[in-house]
PDB file of C-alpha atoms in Angstrom:
ATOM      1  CA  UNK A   1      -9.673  -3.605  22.886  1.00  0.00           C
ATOM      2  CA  UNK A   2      -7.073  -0.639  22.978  1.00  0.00           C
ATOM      3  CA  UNK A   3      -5.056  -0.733  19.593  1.00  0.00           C
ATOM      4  CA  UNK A   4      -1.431   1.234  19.667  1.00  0.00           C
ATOM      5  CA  UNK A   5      -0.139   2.376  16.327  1.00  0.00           C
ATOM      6  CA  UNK A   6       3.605   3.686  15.883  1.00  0.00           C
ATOM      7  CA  UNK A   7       4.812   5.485  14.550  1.00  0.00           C
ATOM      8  CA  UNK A   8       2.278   8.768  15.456  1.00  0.00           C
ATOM      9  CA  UNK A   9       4.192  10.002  13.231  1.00  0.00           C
ATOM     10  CA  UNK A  10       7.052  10.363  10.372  1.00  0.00           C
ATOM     11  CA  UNK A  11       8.524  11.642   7.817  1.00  0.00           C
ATOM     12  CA  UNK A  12       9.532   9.881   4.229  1.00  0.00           C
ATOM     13  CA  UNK A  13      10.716  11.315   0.926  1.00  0.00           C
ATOM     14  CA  UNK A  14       8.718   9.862  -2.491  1.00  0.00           C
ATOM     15  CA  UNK A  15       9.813   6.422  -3.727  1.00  0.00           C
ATOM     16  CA  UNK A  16      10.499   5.135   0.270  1.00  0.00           C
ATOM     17  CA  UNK A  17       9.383   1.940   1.953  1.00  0.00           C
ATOM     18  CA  UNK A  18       7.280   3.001   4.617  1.00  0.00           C
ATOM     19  CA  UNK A  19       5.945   0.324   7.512  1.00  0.00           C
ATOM     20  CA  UNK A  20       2.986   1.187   9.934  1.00  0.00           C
ATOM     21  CA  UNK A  21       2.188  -1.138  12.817  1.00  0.00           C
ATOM     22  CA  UNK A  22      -0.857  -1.615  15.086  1.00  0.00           C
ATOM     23  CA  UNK A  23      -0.841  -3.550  18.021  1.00  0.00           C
ATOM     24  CA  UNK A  24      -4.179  -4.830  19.478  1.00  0.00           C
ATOM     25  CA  UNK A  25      -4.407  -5.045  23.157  1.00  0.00           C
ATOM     26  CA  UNK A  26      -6.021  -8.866  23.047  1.00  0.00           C
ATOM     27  CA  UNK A  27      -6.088 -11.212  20.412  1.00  0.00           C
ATOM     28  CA  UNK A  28      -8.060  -9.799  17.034  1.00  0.00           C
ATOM     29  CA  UNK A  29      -7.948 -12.680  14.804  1.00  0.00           C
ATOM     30  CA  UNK A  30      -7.517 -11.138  11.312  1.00  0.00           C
ATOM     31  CA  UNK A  31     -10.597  -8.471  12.192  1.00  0.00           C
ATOM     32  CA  UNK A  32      -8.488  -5.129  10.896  1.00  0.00           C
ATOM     33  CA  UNK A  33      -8.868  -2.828   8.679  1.00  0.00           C
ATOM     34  CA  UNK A  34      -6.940  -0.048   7.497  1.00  0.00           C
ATOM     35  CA  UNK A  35      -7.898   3.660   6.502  1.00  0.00           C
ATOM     36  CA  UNK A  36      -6.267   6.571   4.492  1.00  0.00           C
ATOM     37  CA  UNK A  37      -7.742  10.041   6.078  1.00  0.00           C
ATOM     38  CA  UNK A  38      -6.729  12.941   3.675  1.00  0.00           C
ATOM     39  CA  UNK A  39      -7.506  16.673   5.399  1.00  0.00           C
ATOM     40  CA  UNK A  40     -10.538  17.690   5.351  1.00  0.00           C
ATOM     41  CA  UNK A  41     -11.625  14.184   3.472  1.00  0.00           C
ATOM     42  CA  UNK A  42     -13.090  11.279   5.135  1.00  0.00           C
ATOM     43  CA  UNK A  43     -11.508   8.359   5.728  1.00  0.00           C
ATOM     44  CA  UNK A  44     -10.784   5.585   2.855  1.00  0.00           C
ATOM     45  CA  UNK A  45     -10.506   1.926   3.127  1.00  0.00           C
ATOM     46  CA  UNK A  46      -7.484   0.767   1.719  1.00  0.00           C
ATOM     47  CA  UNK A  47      -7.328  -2.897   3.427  1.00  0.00           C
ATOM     48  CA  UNK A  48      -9.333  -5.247   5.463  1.00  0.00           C
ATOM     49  CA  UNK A  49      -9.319  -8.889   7.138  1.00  0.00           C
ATOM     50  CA  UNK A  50      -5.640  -7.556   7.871  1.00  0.00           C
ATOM     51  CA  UNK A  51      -4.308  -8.125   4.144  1.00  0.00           C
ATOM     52  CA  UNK A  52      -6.863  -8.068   1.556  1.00  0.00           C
ATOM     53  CA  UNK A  53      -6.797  -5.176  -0.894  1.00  0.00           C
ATOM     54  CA  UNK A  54      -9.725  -3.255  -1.427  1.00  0.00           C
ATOM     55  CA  UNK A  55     -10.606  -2.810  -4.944  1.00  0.00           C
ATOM     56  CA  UNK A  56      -9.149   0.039  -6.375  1.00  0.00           C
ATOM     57  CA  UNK A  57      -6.379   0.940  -3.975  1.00  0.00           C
ATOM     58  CA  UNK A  58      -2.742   0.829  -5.516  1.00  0.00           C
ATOM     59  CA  UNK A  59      -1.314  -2.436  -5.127  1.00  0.00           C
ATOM     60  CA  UNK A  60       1.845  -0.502  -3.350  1.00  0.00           C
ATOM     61  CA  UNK A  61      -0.253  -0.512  -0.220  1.00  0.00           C
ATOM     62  CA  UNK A  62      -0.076  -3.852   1.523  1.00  0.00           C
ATOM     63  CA  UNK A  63      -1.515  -5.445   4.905  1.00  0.00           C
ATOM     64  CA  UNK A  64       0.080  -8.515   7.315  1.00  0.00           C
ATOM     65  CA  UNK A  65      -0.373  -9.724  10.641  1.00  0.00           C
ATOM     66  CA  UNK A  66      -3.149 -11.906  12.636  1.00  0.00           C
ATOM     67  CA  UNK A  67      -4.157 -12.018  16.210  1.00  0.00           C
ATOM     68  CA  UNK A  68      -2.413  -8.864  18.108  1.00  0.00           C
ATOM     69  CA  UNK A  69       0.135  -7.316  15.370  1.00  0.00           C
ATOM     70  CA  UNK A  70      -0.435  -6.066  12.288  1.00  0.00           C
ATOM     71  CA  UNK A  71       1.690  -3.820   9.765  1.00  0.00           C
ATOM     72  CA  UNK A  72       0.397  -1.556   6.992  1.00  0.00           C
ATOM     73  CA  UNK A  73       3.328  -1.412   4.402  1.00  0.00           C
ATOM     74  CA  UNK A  74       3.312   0.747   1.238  1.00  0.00           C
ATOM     75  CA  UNK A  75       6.529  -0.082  -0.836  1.00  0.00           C
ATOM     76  CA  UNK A  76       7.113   3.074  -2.483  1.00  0.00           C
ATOM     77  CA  UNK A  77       5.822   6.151  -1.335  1.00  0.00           C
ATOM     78  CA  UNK A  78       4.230   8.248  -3.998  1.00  0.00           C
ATOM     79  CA  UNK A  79       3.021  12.021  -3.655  1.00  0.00           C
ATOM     80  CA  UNK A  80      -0.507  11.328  -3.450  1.00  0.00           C
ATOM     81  CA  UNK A  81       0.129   8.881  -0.096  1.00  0.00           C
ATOM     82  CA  UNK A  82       1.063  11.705   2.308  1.00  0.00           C
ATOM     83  CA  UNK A  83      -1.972  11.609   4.972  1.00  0.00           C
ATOM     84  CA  UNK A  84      -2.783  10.094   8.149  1.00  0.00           C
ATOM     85  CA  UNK A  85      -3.240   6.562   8.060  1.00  0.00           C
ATOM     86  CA  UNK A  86      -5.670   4.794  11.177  1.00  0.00           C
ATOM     87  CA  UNK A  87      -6.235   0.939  11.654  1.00  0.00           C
ATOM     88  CA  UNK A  88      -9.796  -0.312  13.690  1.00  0.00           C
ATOM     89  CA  UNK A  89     -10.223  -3.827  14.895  1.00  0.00           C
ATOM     90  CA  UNK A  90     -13.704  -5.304  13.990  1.00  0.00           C
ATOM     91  CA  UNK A  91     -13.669  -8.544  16.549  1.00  0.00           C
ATOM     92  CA  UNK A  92     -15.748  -6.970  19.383  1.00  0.00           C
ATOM     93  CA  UNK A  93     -17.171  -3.718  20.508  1.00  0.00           C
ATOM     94  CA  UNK A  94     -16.481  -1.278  20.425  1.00  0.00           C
ATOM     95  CA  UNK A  95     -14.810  -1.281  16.974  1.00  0.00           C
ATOM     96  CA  UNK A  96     -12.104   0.830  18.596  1.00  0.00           C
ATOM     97  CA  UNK A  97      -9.684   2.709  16.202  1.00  0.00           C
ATOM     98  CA  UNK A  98      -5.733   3.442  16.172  1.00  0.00           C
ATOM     99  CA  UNK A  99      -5.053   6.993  17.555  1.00  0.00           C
ATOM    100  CA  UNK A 100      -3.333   7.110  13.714  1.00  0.00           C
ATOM    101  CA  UNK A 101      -0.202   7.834  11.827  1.00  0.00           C
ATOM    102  CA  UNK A 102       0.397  10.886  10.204  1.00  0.00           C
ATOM    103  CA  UNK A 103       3.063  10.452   7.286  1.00  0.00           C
ATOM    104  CA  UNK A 104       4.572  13.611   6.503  1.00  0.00           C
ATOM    105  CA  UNK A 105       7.292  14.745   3.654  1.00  0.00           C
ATOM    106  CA  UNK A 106      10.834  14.578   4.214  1.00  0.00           C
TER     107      UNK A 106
ATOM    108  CA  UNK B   1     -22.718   3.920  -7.315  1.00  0.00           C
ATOM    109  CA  UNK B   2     -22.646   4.144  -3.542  1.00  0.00           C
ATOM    110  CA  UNK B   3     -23.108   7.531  -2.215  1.00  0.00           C
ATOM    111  CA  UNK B   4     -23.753   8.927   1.380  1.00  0.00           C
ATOM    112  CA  UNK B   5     -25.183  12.851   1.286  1.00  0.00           C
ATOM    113  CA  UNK B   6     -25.099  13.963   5.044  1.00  0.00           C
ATOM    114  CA  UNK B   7     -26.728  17.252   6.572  1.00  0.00           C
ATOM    115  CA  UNK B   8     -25.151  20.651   6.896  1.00  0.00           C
ATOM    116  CA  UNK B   9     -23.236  22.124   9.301  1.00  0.00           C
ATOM    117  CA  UNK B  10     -25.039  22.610  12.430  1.00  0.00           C
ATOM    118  CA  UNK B  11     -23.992  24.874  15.559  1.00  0.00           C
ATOM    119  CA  UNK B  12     -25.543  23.809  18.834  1.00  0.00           C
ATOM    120  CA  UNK B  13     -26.049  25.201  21.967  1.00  0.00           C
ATOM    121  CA  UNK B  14     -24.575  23.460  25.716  1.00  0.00           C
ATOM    122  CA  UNK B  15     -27.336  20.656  26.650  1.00  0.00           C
ATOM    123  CA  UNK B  16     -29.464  20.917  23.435  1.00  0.00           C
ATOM    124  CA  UNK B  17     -29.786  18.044  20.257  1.00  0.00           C
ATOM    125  CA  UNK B  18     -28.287  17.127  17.100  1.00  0.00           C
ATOM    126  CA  UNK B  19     -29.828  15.017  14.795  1.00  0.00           C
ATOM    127  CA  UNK B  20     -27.541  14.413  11.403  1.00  0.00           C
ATOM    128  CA  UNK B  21     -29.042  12.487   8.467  1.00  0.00           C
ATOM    129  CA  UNK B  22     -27.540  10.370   5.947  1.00  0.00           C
ATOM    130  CA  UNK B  23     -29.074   9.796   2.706  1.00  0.00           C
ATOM    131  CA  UNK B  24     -28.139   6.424   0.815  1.00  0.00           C
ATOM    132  CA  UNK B  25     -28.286   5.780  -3.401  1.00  0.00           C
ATOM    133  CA  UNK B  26     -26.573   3.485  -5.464  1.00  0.00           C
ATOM    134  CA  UNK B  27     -27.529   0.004  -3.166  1.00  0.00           C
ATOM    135  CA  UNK B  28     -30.205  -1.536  -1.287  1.00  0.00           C
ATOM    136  CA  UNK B  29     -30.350   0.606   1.759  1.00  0.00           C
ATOM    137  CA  UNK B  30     -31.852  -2.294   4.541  1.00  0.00           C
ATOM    138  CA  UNK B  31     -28.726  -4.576   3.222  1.00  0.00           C
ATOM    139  CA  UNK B  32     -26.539  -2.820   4.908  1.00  0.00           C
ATOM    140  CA  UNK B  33     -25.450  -2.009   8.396  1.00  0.00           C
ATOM    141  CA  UNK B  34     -24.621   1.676   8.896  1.00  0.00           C
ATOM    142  CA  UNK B  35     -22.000   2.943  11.359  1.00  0.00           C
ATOM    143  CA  UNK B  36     -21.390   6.399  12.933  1.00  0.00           C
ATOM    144  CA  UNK B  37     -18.254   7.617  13.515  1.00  0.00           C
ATOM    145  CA  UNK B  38     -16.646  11.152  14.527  1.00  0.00           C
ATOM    146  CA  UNK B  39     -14.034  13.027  14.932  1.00  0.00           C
ATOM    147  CA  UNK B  40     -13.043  15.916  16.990  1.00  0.00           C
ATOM    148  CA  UNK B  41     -10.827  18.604  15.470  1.00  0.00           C
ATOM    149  CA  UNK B  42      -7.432  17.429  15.358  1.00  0.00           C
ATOM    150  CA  UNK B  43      -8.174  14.238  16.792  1.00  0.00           C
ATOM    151  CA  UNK B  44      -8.492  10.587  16.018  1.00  0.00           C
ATOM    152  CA  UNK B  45     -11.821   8.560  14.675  1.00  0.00           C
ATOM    153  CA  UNK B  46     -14.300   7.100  17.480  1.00  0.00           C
ATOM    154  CA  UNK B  47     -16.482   4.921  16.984  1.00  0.00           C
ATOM    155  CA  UNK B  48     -19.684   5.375  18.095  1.00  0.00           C
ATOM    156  CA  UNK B  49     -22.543   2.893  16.983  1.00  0.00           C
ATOM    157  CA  UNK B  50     -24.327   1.203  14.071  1.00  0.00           C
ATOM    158  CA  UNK B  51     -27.929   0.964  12.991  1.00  0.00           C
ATOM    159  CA  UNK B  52     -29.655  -2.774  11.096  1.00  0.00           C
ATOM    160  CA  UNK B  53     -31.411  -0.217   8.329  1.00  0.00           C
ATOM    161  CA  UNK B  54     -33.649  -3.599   7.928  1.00  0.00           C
ATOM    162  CA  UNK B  55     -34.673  -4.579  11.761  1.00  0.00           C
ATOM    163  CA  UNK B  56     -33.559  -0.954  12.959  1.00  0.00           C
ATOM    164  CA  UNK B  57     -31.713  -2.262  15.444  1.00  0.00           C
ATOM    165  CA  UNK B  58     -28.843  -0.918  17.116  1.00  0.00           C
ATOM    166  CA  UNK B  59     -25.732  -1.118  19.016  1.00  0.00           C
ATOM    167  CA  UNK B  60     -24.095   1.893  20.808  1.00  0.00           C
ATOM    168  CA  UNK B  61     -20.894   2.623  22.272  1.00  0.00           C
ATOM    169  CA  UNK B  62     -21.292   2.779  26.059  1.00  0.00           C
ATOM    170  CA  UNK B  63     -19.624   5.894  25.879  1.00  0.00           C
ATOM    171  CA  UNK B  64     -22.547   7.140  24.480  1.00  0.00           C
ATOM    172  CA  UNK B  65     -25.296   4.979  25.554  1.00  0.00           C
ATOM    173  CA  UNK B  66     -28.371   7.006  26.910  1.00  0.00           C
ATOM    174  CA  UNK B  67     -27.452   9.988  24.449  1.00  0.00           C
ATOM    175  CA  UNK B  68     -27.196   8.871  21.100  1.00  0.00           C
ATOM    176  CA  UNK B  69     -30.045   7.691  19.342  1.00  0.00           C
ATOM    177  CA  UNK B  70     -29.819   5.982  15.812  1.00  0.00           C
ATOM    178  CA  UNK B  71     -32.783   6.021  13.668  1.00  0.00           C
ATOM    179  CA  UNK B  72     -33.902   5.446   9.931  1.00  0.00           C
ATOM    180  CA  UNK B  73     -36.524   5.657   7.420  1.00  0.00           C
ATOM    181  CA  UNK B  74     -36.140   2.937   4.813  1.00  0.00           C
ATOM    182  CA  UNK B  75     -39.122   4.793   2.394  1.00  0.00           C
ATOM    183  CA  UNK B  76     -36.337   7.369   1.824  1.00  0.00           C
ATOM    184  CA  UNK B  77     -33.241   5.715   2.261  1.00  0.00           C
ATOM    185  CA  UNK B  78     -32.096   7.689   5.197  1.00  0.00           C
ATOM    186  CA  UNK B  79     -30.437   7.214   8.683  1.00  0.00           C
ATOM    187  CA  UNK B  80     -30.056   9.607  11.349  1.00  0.00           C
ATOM    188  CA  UNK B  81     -28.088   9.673  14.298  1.00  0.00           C
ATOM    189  CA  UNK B  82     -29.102  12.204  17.442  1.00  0.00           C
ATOM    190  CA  UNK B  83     -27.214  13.216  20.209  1.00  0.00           C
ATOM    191  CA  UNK B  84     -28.364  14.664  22.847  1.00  0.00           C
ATOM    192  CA  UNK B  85     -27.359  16.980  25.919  1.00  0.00           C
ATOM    193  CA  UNK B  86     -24.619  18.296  24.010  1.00  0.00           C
ATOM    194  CA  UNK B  87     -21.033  19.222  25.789  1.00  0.00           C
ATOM    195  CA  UNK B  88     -18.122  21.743  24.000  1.00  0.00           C
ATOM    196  CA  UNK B  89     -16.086  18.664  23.811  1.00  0.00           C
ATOM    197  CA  UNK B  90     -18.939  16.721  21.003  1.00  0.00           C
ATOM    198  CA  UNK B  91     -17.635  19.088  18.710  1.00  0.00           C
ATOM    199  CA  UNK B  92     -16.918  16.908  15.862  1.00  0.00           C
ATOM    200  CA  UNK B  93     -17.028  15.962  12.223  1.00  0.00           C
ATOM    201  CA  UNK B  94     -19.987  12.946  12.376  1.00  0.00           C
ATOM    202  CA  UNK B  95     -19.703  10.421   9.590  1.00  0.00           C
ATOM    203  CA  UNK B  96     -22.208   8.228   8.656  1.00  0.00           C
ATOM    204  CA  UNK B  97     -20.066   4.905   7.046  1.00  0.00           C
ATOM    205  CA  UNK B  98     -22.013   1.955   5.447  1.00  0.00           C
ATOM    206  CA  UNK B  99     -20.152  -1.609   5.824  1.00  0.00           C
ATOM    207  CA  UNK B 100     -18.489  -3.043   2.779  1.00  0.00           C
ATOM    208  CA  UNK B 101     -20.021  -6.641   3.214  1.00  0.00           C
ATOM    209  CA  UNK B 102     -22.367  -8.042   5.067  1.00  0.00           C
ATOM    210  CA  UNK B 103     -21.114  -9.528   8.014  1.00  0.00           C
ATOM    211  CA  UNK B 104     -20.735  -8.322  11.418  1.00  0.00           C
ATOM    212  CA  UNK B 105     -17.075  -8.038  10.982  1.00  0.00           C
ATOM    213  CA  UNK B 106     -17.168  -5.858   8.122  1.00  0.00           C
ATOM    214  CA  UNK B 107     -14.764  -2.699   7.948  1.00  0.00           C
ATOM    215  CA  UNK B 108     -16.485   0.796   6.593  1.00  0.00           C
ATOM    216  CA  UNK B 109     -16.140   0.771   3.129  1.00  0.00           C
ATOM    217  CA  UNK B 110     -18.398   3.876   2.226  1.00  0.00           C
ATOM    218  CA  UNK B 111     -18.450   7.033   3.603  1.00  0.00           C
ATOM    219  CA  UNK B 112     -20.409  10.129   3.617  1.00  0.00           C
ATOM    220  CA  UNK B 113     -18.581  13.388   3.471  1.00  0.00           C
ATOM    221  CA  UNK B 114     -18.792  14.261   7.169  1.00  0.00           C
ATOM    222  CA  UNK B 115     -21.034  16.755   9.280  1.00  0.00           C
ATOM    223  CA  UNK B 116     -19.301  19.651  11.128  1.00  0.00           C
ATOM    224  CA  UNK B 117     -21.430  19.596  14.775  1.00  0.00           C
ATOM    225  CA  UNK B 118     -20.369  22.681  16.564  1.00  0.00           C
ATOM    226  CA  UNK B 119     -21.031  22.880  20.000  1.00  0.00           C
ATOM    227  CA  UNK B 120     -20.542  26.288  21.962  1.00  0.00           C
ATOM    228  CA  UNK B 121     -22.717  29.018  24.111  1.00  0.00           C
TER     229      UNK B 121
END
């Protein structure tokens, strides 16, 4: 399963509405997750089963979708957020990941 | 808490071995599934295989199937992941991730801090 995030890339100033999406090549059910990759850090769940919220992470960040399309919205963007941001399906193998979104400052 | 500790650095010559480790704490290692993951520099993550810390069971990317090998040693709380007949382009950062749940559909909710494999004559 080939998943196809857009942006790659863009660039937002602090306090914007910013919308990822991920679109799975075949049907996925609700088997995504999404990750927060800081440099030089490894990645960090901030969602899975497409919209629930792991514990912890801001309640700005937010997931949607089922079956091929999924968004990743964060409804305003803070200082901290600016990284790239990759979604993986979990429904078959291999657990194939986005080639990512890199959110950059405006 | 949940921590992953990986291995050093490690710089490798064309056609020899890797083996990283990852050492568990803070949860019942066999409960777990652990993944492997890495990522090139300046590239995207790939996927490539998890290890049943319980049955030690496996399941490998084909990408990498007849290369990698995924191993552990429950009396330690450690998993290892090998690679073998190394290429310049397995240069990577290796994570070992541990599921969040489990269930087979479980995203990576734990992460070790990543393992710089250099690969170069």
């Amino acid at each position: 399963i080939q998943l196809t995030q857009s942006p790659s890339s863009l660039s937002a100033s602090v306090g914007d509405r910013v919308t990822i999406t991920c679109r799975a090549s075949q049907g996925i059910s609700s088997y995504l997750a999404w990750y927060q990759q800081k440099p030089g850090k490894a990645p960090k769940l901030l969602i899975y089963a497409a919209s629930t919220l792991q514990s912890g992470v801001p309640s700005r960040f937010s997931g949607s979708g089922s079956g091929t399309d999924f968004t990743l919205t964060i409804s305003s963007l803070q200082p901290e957020d600016f990284a790239t941001y990759y979604c993986q399906q979990l429904n078959s193998y291999p657990r194939t990941f986005g080639q990512g979104t890199k959110v950059e400052i405006k | 808490q949940v921590q992953l500790v990986q291995s050093g650095a490690e710089v490798k010559k064309p056609g020899a071995s890797v083996k990283v480790s990852c050492k568990a704490s803070g949860y019942t290692f066999t409960g777990y599934y652990m993944h492997w993951v890495r990522q090139a520099p300046g590239q995207g993550l790939e996927w490539m295989g998890w290890i049943n810390p319980n049955s030690g069971g496996t399941n490998y990317a084909q990408k990498f199937q007849g290369r990698v090998t995924m191993t552990r040693d429950t009396s330690i709380s450690t998993a290892y992941m090998e690679l073998s007949r190394l290429r310049s382009d397995d240069t990577a950062v290796y994570y070992c991730a541990r599921v969040l749940y489990s269930s087979s559909w479980s995203a990576l909710g734990y992460w070790g801090q990543g393992t710089l494999v250099t690969v170069s004559s």
